[in-house]
Amino acid sequence: MAYLQTSPKMEALYEDYVVYLQREKHCSPNTLSAYRRDMQKFFDYAEEFGIASFDRVTAADVSSYKQYLLRRGLSASSVSRSLSALRGLYQYLISVGATDHNPAREIPNDKVAKKGPQVLTNKEIELLLSQPSPNDLKGIRDKAMLELLYATGIKVSELVSLDVDDVNLSLSFIKCGNGGKERFIPVYPLALKALTNYLEFSRRLLVVHPDERALFVNVNGDRMTRQGFWKLLKQYAESAKIYKDITPHTLRHSFAAHLLENGADIHDIKEILGHADISSTQRYAQFLKDKMKNSYMKFHPRA
């Protein structure tokens, strides 16, 4: 992917860094794609303002770049992410001797108000899960996908990566992840029923090749994609008249918040979600505290 026609050296150093992230840091394809999008903004800026060498970029240039992003209408969080991407690149450039300074380190991120996770209510979950039609192949498949996401709290990337062999119907669990990071997650009876129904009646008719390993496939018989599932989720949210900003991660957030709200141990939730650190899981506890406080302030007669 060419970025700067005037500076093949900058492009080569950048591509070396991407290889480093992939091989040494084991970044996922999605992370690398997001990083490329963030860095493309910097290359656009560099080309517009005649910057042809990483070594010549100053803190003033990075400050100007920050204002350039803000003028383009990017949010504070998007600008912060782009600056973080630039800092990471410069740390790599220092390590390989391509430069001796990190100009991005001198430019702070603007404070971004932390948003709590978007969580659906129990009623909204029921509405969403009731949208797929039980009378057609796609509806049966979609019902199984939605039920499984809410039943397990897995990410959508994990959902579409599941193979048929990752499902154990007799013991009611799925296997998620690879190698040392595998986790075994129980599946409640309603989700298990939807999944069994899909495997018995829908998948075998959707699959084109008998040796297809993917658990969920699209109408062409190929593995379902993240983008394909996203479109389906948006359609079902609209038909359920749920006007929150729903993403596939919303079901993961809802899964965790509802478990915690009903008394589940936070460490158990951490293991199910696959969080490396408990602090990632604790935000759901904070969400519930904020929810309780808001309810108190709204309904107490003297609040």
Short mmCIF file of C-alpha atoms in Angstrom, two decimals:
data_model
loop_
_atom_site.label_atom_id
_atom_site.label_comp_id
_atom_site.label_asym_id
_atom_site.label_seq_id
_atom_site.Cartn_x
_atom_site.Cartn_y
_atom_site.Cartn_z
CA MET A 1 0.00 0.00 0.00
CA ALA A 2 1.70 3.22 -1.16
CA TYR A 3 1.45 6.26 1.05
CA LEU A 4 4.07 8.85 0.07
CA GLN A 5 5.18 8.89 -3.54
CA THR A 6 7.92 11.38 -2.60
CA SER A 7 9.36 9.30 0.25
CA PRO A 8 9.81 5.58 -0.39
CA LYS A 9 12.10 5.45 2.69
CA MET A 10 9.26 6.55 4.98
CA GLU A 11 6.99 3.98 3.40
CA ALA A 12 9.60 1.22 3.78
CA LEU A 13 10.20 2.04 7.47
CA TYR A 14 6.48 2.06 8.09
CA GLU A 15 5.97 -1.31 6.39
CA ASP A 16 8.83 -2.74 8.48
CA TYR A 17 7.00 -1.56 11.57
CA VAL A 18 3.77 -3.23 10.45
CA VAL A 19 5.67 -6.51 10.01
CA TYR A 20 7.13 -6.02 13.51
CA LEU A 21 3.64 -5.52 14.97
CA GLN A 22 2.40 -8.62 13.22
CA ARG A 23 5.30 -10.96 14.00
CA GLU A 24 6.62 -9.70 17.32
CA LYS A 25 3.56 -8.12 18.92
CA HIS A 26 1.11 -10.62 17.39
CA CYS A 27 -1.39 -7.89 16.53
CA SER A 28 -4.61 -9.17 14.97
CA PRO A 29 -5.56 -8.31 11.37
CA ASN A 30 -8.30 -6.01 12.72
CA THR A 31 -5.80 -4.13 14.89
CA LEU A 32 -3.41 -3.75 11.98
CA SER A 33 -6.20 -2.47 9.74
CA ALA A 34 -7.19 0.12 12.35
CA TYR A 35 -3.55 1.16 12.72
CA ARG A 36 -3.17 1.58 8.97
CA ARG A 37 -6.26 3.80 8.88
CA ASP A 38 -4.87 5.98 11.66
CA MET A 39 -1.45 6.25 10.05
CA GLN A 40 -2.92 7.06 6.65
CA LYS A 41 -4.10 10.32 8.19
CA PHE A 42 -0.50 11.19 9.10
CA PHE A 43 0.77 10.32 5.62
CA ASP A 44 -1.95 12.50 4.08
CA TYR A 45 -0.79 15.34 6.32
CA ALA A 46 2.89 14.71 5.56
CA GLU A 47 2.31 14.73 1.82
CA GLU A 48 0.23 17.91 1.98
CA PHE A 49 2.89 19.75 3.99
CA GLY A 50 6.00 18.35 2.29
CA ILE A 51 7.32 16.18 5.12
CA ALA A 52 9.60 13.58 3.52
CA SER A 53 11.51 12.14 6.50
CA PHE A 54 10.46 10.81 9.89
CA ASP A 55 13.70 12.13 11.35
CA ARG A 56 12.81 15.73 10.47
CA VAL A 57 9.40 15.75 12.14
CA THR A 58 9.34 18.09 15.14
CA ALA A 59 6.99 18.47 18.08
CA ALA A 60 5.62 21.57 16.34
CA ASP A 61 4.79 19.42 13.31
CA VAL A 62 2.93 16.92 15.49
CA SER A 63 1.06 19.75 17.21
CA SER A 64 0.10 21.09 13.78
CA TYR A 65 -0.96 17.56 12.77
CA LYS A 66 -3.20 17.37 15.83
CA GLN A 67 -4.93 20.61 14.84
CA TYR A 68 -5.20 19.33 11.27
CA LEU A 69 -7.15 16.31 12.51
CA LEU A 70 -9.43 18.43 14.68
CA ARG A 71 -10.19 20.73 11.72
CA ARG A 72 -11.22 17.68 9.74
CA GLY A 73 -13.89 17.01 12.34
CA LEU A 74 -12.32 14.04 14.13
CA SER A 75 -13.42 13.44 17.71
CA ALA A 76 -11.01 13.86 20.60
CA SER A 77 -10.85 10.09 21.03
CA SER A 78 -10.01 9.57 17.33
CA VAL A 79 -7.29 12.23 17.48
CA SER A 80 -5.85 10.64 20.62
CA ARG A 81 -5.78 7.25 18.93
CA SER A 82 -3.98 8.68 15.89
CA LEU A 83 -1.37 10.37 18.10
CA SER A 84 -0.87 7.12 20.04
CA ALA A 85 -0.31 5.29 16.76
CA LEU A 86 2.32 7.86 15.81
CA ARG A 87 4.05 7.55 19.19
CA GLY A 88 4.23 3.78 18.80
CA LEU A 89 5.78 4.11 15.35
CA TYR A 90 8.43 6.50 16.65
CA GLN A 91 9.34 4.18 19.52
CA TYR A 92 10.03 1.52 16.91
CA LEU A 93 12.04 3.95 14.73
CA ILE A 94 14.22 4.81 17.75
CA SER A 95 14.79 1.11 18.48
CA VAL A 96 16.07 0.44 14.93
CA GLY A 97 18.18 3.61 14.82
CA ALA A 98 16.09 5.41 12.20
CA THR A 99 15.71 8.46 14.47
CA ASP A 100 16.80 9.57 17.93
CA HIS A 101 13.67 11.38 19.10
CA ASN A 102 9.93 10.90 19.48
CA PRO A 103 8.25 14.22 18.66
CA ALA A 104 4.78 12.77 19.28
CA ARG A 105 5.61 12.13 22.94
CA GLU A 106 5.75 15.87 23.61
CA ILE A 107 2.17 16.44 22.43
CA PRO A 108 -0.41 15.31 25.00
CA ASN A 109 -3.77 13.77 24.21
CA ASP A 110 -6.80 15.84 25.07
CA LYS A 111 -8.83 14.45 27.93
CA VAL A 112 -11.62 12.25 26.65
CA ALA A 113 -14.70 11.74 28.74
CA LYS A 114 -14.97 8.03 29.42
CA LYS A 115 -18.25 6.58 28.25
CA GLY A 116 -19.80 3.68 30.06
CA PRO A 117 -20.57 0.57 28.05
CA GLN A 118 -23.77 0.61 25.99
CA VAL A 119 -26.04 -1.96 27.62
CA LEU A 120 -29.46 -3.18 26.52
CA THR A 121 -32.21 -3.74 29.05
CA ASN A 122 -33.65 -7.21 29.54
CA LYS A 123 -36.72 -6.17 27.57
CA GLU A 124 -34.60 -4.86 24.69
CA ILE A 125 -32.63 -8.12 24.62
CA GLU A 126 -35.87 -10.12 24.41
CA LEU A 127 -37.13 -7.88 21.61
CA LEU A 128 -33.88 -8.20 19.66
CA LEU A 129 -33.68 -11.98 20.04
CA SER A 130 -37.28 -12.37 18.86
CA GLN A 131 -36.75 -10.59 15.53
CA PRO A 132 -35.30 -13.36 13.29
CA SER A 133 -37.95 -15.39 11.49
CA PRO A 134 -38.17 -19.02 12.63
CA ASN A 135 -39.53 -19.98 9.21
CA ASP A 136 -36.58 -19.43 6.89
CA LEU A 137 -32.94 -20.56 6.71
CA LYS A 138 -31.44 -17.13 7.36
CA GLY A 139 -33.77 -16.41 10.27
CA ILE A 140 -32.89 -19.72 11.95
CA ARG A 141 -29.19 -18.95 11.48
CA ASP A 142 -29.51 -15.38 12.74
CA LYS A 143 -31.44 -16.48 15.81
CA ALA A 144 -28.62 -18.90 16.66
CA MET A 145 -25.95 -16.20 16.22
CA LEU A 146 -27.75 -13.63 18.37
CA GLU A 147 -28.56 -16.15 21.08
CA LEU A 148 -24.99 -17.44 21.14
CA LEU A 149 -23.51 -13.95 21.40
CA TYR A 150 -25.72 -13.03 24.35
CA ALA A 151 -25.29 -16.47 25.95
CA THR A 152 -21.49 -16.40 25.92
CA GLY A 153 -20.36 -12.77 25.70
CA ILE A 154 -17.85 -13.61 22.98
CA LYS A 155 -16.68 -10.99 20.49
CA VAL A 156 -18.17 -10.97 17.01
CA SER A 157 -14.72 -11.81 15.59
CA GLU A 158 -14.75 -14.90 17.81
CA LEU A 159 -18.30 -15.75 16.76
CA VAL A 160 -17.52 -15.79 13.04
CA SER A 161 -14.27 -17.69 13.68
CA LEU A 162 -16.07 -20.60 15.35
CA ASP A 163 -15.96 -23.95 13.59
CA VAL A 164 -18.51 -26.75 13.93
CA ASP A 165 -15.97 -28.72 15.98
CA ASP A 166 -15.90 -25.90 18.56
CA VAL A 167 -19.47 -26.72 19.62
CA ASN A 168 -20.25 -29.47 22.12
CA LEU A 169 -24.01 -29.88 22.16
CA SER A 170 -24.06 -32.82 24.56
CA LEU A 171 -22.10 -30.95 27.25
CA SER A 172 -23.59 -27.52 26.42
CA PHE A 173 -20.45 -25.46 25.83
CA ILE A 174 -18.38 -23.88 23.08
CA LYS A 175 -14.62 -23.69 22.73
CA CYS A 176 -13.35 -20.23 21.90
CA GLY A 177 -9.85 -18.98 21.11
CA ASN A 178 -6.60 -20.59 20.02
CA GLY A 179 -3.86 -22.56 21.73
CA GLY A 180 -3.05 -21.39 25.26
CA LYS A 181 -5.80 -18.77 25.17
CA GLU A 182 -8.63 -21.24 24.66
CA ARG A 183 -11.63 -20.88 26.93
CA PHE A 184 -14.64 -23.12 27.36
CA ILE A 185 -17.91 -21.24 27.81
CA PRO A 186 -21.24 -22.76 28.89
CA VAL A 187 -24.33 -22.16 26.78
CA TYR A 188 -27.80 -21.82 28.34
CA PRO A 189 -30.64 -24.11 27.11
CA LEU A 190 -32.50 -21.55 24.95
CA ALA A 191 -29.32 -20.66 23.06
CA LEU A 192 -28.41 -24.32 22.79
CA LYS A 193 -31.85 -25.04 21.29
CA ALA A 194 -31.42 -22.26 18.71
CA LEU A 195 -27.94 -23.54 17.85
CA THR A 196 -29.16 -27.15 17.53
CA ASN A 197 -32.04 -26.02 15.31
CA TYR A 198 -29.59 -24.16 13.05
CA LEU A 199 -27.22 -27.12 12.77
CA GLU A 200 -29.99 -29.61 12.03
CA PHE A 201 -32.21 -27.63 9.66
CA SER A 202 -30.46 -24.54 8.31
CA ARG A 203 -26.69 -24.91 8.09
CA ARG A 204 -26.73 -28.16 6.08
CA LEU A 205 -28.79 -26.40 3.39
CA LEU A 206 -26.72 -23.20 3.40
CA VAL A 207 -23.35 -24.96 3.15
CA VAL A 208 -22.08 -25.45 -0.41
CA HIS A 209 -18.99 -27.55 0.25
CA PRO A 210 -19.43 -30.64 2.47
CA ASP A 211 -15.98 -30.08 4.06
CA GLU A 212 -16.80 -26.49 5.16
CA ARG A 213 -15.65 -26.11 8.80
CA ALA A 214 -17.21 -22.71 9.57
CA LEU A 215 -20.06 -22.85 12.07
CA PHE A 216 -21.92 -19.86 10.63
CA VAL A 217 -22.08 -19.37 6.88
CA ASN A 218 -23.68 -16.79 4.61
CA VAL A 219 -26.12 -17.42 1.74
CA ASN A 220 -23.17 -18.22 -0.55
CA GLY A 221 -22.03 -20.98 1.79
CA ASP A 222 -18.91 -19.10 2.88
CA ARG A 223 -17.92 -18.20 6.43
CA MET A 224 -19.95 -15.34 7.85
CA THR A 225 -17.97 -12.08 8.13
CA ARG A 226 -17.93 -9.42 10.84
CA GLN A 227 -19.35 -6.93 8.36
CA GLY A 228 -22.12 -9.32 7.34
CA PHE A 229 -23.16 -9.87 10.94
CA TRP A 230 -23.01 -6.12 11.66
CA LYS A 231 -25.51 -5.43 8.86
CA LEU A 232 -27.85 -8.11 10.16
CA LEU A 233 -27.68 -6.75 13.70
CA LYS A 234 -28.51 -3.23 12.52
CA GLN A 235 -31.53 -4.52 10.62
CA TYR A 236 -32.86 -6.45 13.61
CA ALA A 237 -32.30 -3.51 15.95
CA GLU A 238 -34.32 -1.31 13.59
CA SER A 239 -37.14 -3.84 13.30
CA ALA A 240 -37.21 -4.14 17.10
CA LYS A 241 -37.38 -0.31 17.30
CA ILE A 242 -34.31 -0.15 19.53
CA TYR A 243 -32.79 3.25 18.89
CA LYS A 244 -29.61 2.92 20.93
CA ASP A 245 -26.31 2.89 19.06
CA ILE A 246 -26.05 -0.89 18.88
CA THR A 247 -22.87 -2.65 17.78
CA PRO A 248 -21.93 -6.34 18.04
CA HIS A 249 -20.03 -5.40 21.21
CA THR A 250 -23.31 -4.20 22.76
CA LEU A 251 -24.38 -7.81 23.30
CA ARG A 252 -21.04 -8.54 24.99
CA HIS A 253 -21.50 -5.54 27.29
CA SER A 254 -25.08 -6.55 28.03
CA PHE A 255 -24.03 -10.12 28.81
CA ALA A 256 -21.44 -8.97 31.35
CA ALA A 257 -23.60 -6.28 32.97
CA HIS A 258 -26.62 -8.59 33.33
CA LEU A 259 -24.53 -11.38 34.87
CA LEU A 260 -23.02 -8.97 37.36
CA GLU A 261 -26.39 -7.40 38.11
CA ASN A 262 -27.78 -10.84 38.95
CA GLY A 263 -24.99 -11.72 41.35
CA ALA A 264 -22.31 -13.44 39.27
CA ASP A 265 -18.74 -13.27 40.58
CA ILE A 266 -16.69 -10.67 38.72
CA HIS A 267 -13.72 -13.04 38.45
CA ASP A 268 -15.90 -15.64 36.73
CA ILE A 269 -17.08 -12.99 34.27
CA LYS A 270 -13.45 -12.02 33.63
CA GLU A 271 -12.59 -15.61 32.70
CA ILE A 272 -15.62 -16.00 30.43
CA LEU A 273 -14.89 -12.74 28.60
CA GLY A 274 -11.20 -13.62 28.26
CA HIS A 275 -10.01 -10.37 29.84
CA ALA A 276 -6.30 -10.36 30.64
CA ASP A 277 -6.78 -7.92 33.52
CA ILE A 278 -9.60 -7.58 36.07
CA SER A 279 -9.69 -3.81 35.53
CA SER A 280 -11.30 -4.38 32.12
CA THR A 281 -14.13 -6.27 33.82
CA GLN A 282 -14.51 -3.83 36.71
CA ARG A 283 -15.95 -1.15 34.43
CA TYR A 284 -19.18 -3.15 34.41
CA ALA A 285 -19.32 -2.87 38.19
CA GLN A 286 -18.82 0.89 37.85
CA PHE A 287 -21.58 1.00 35.25
CA LEU A 288 -24.00 -0.64 37.69
CA LYS A 289 -22.99 1.76 40.46
CA ASP A 290 -23.63 4.73 38.17
CA LYS A 291 -26.96 3.23 37.11
CA MET A 292 -28.01 2.79 40.74
CA LYS A 293 -26.96 6.35 41.61
CA ASN A 294 -28.89 7.78 38.66
CA SER A 295 -31.96 5.81 39.65
CA TYR A 296 -31.67 7.07 43.23
CA MET A 297 -31.32 10.71 42.14
CA LYS A 298 -34.26 10.37 39.75
CA PHE A 299 -36.75 8.64 42.01
CA HIS A 300 -35.96 9.56 45.62
CA PRO A 301 -38.55 12.17 46.64
CA ARG A 302 -35.96 14.41 48.30
CA ALA A 303 -33.05 13.87 45.93
#
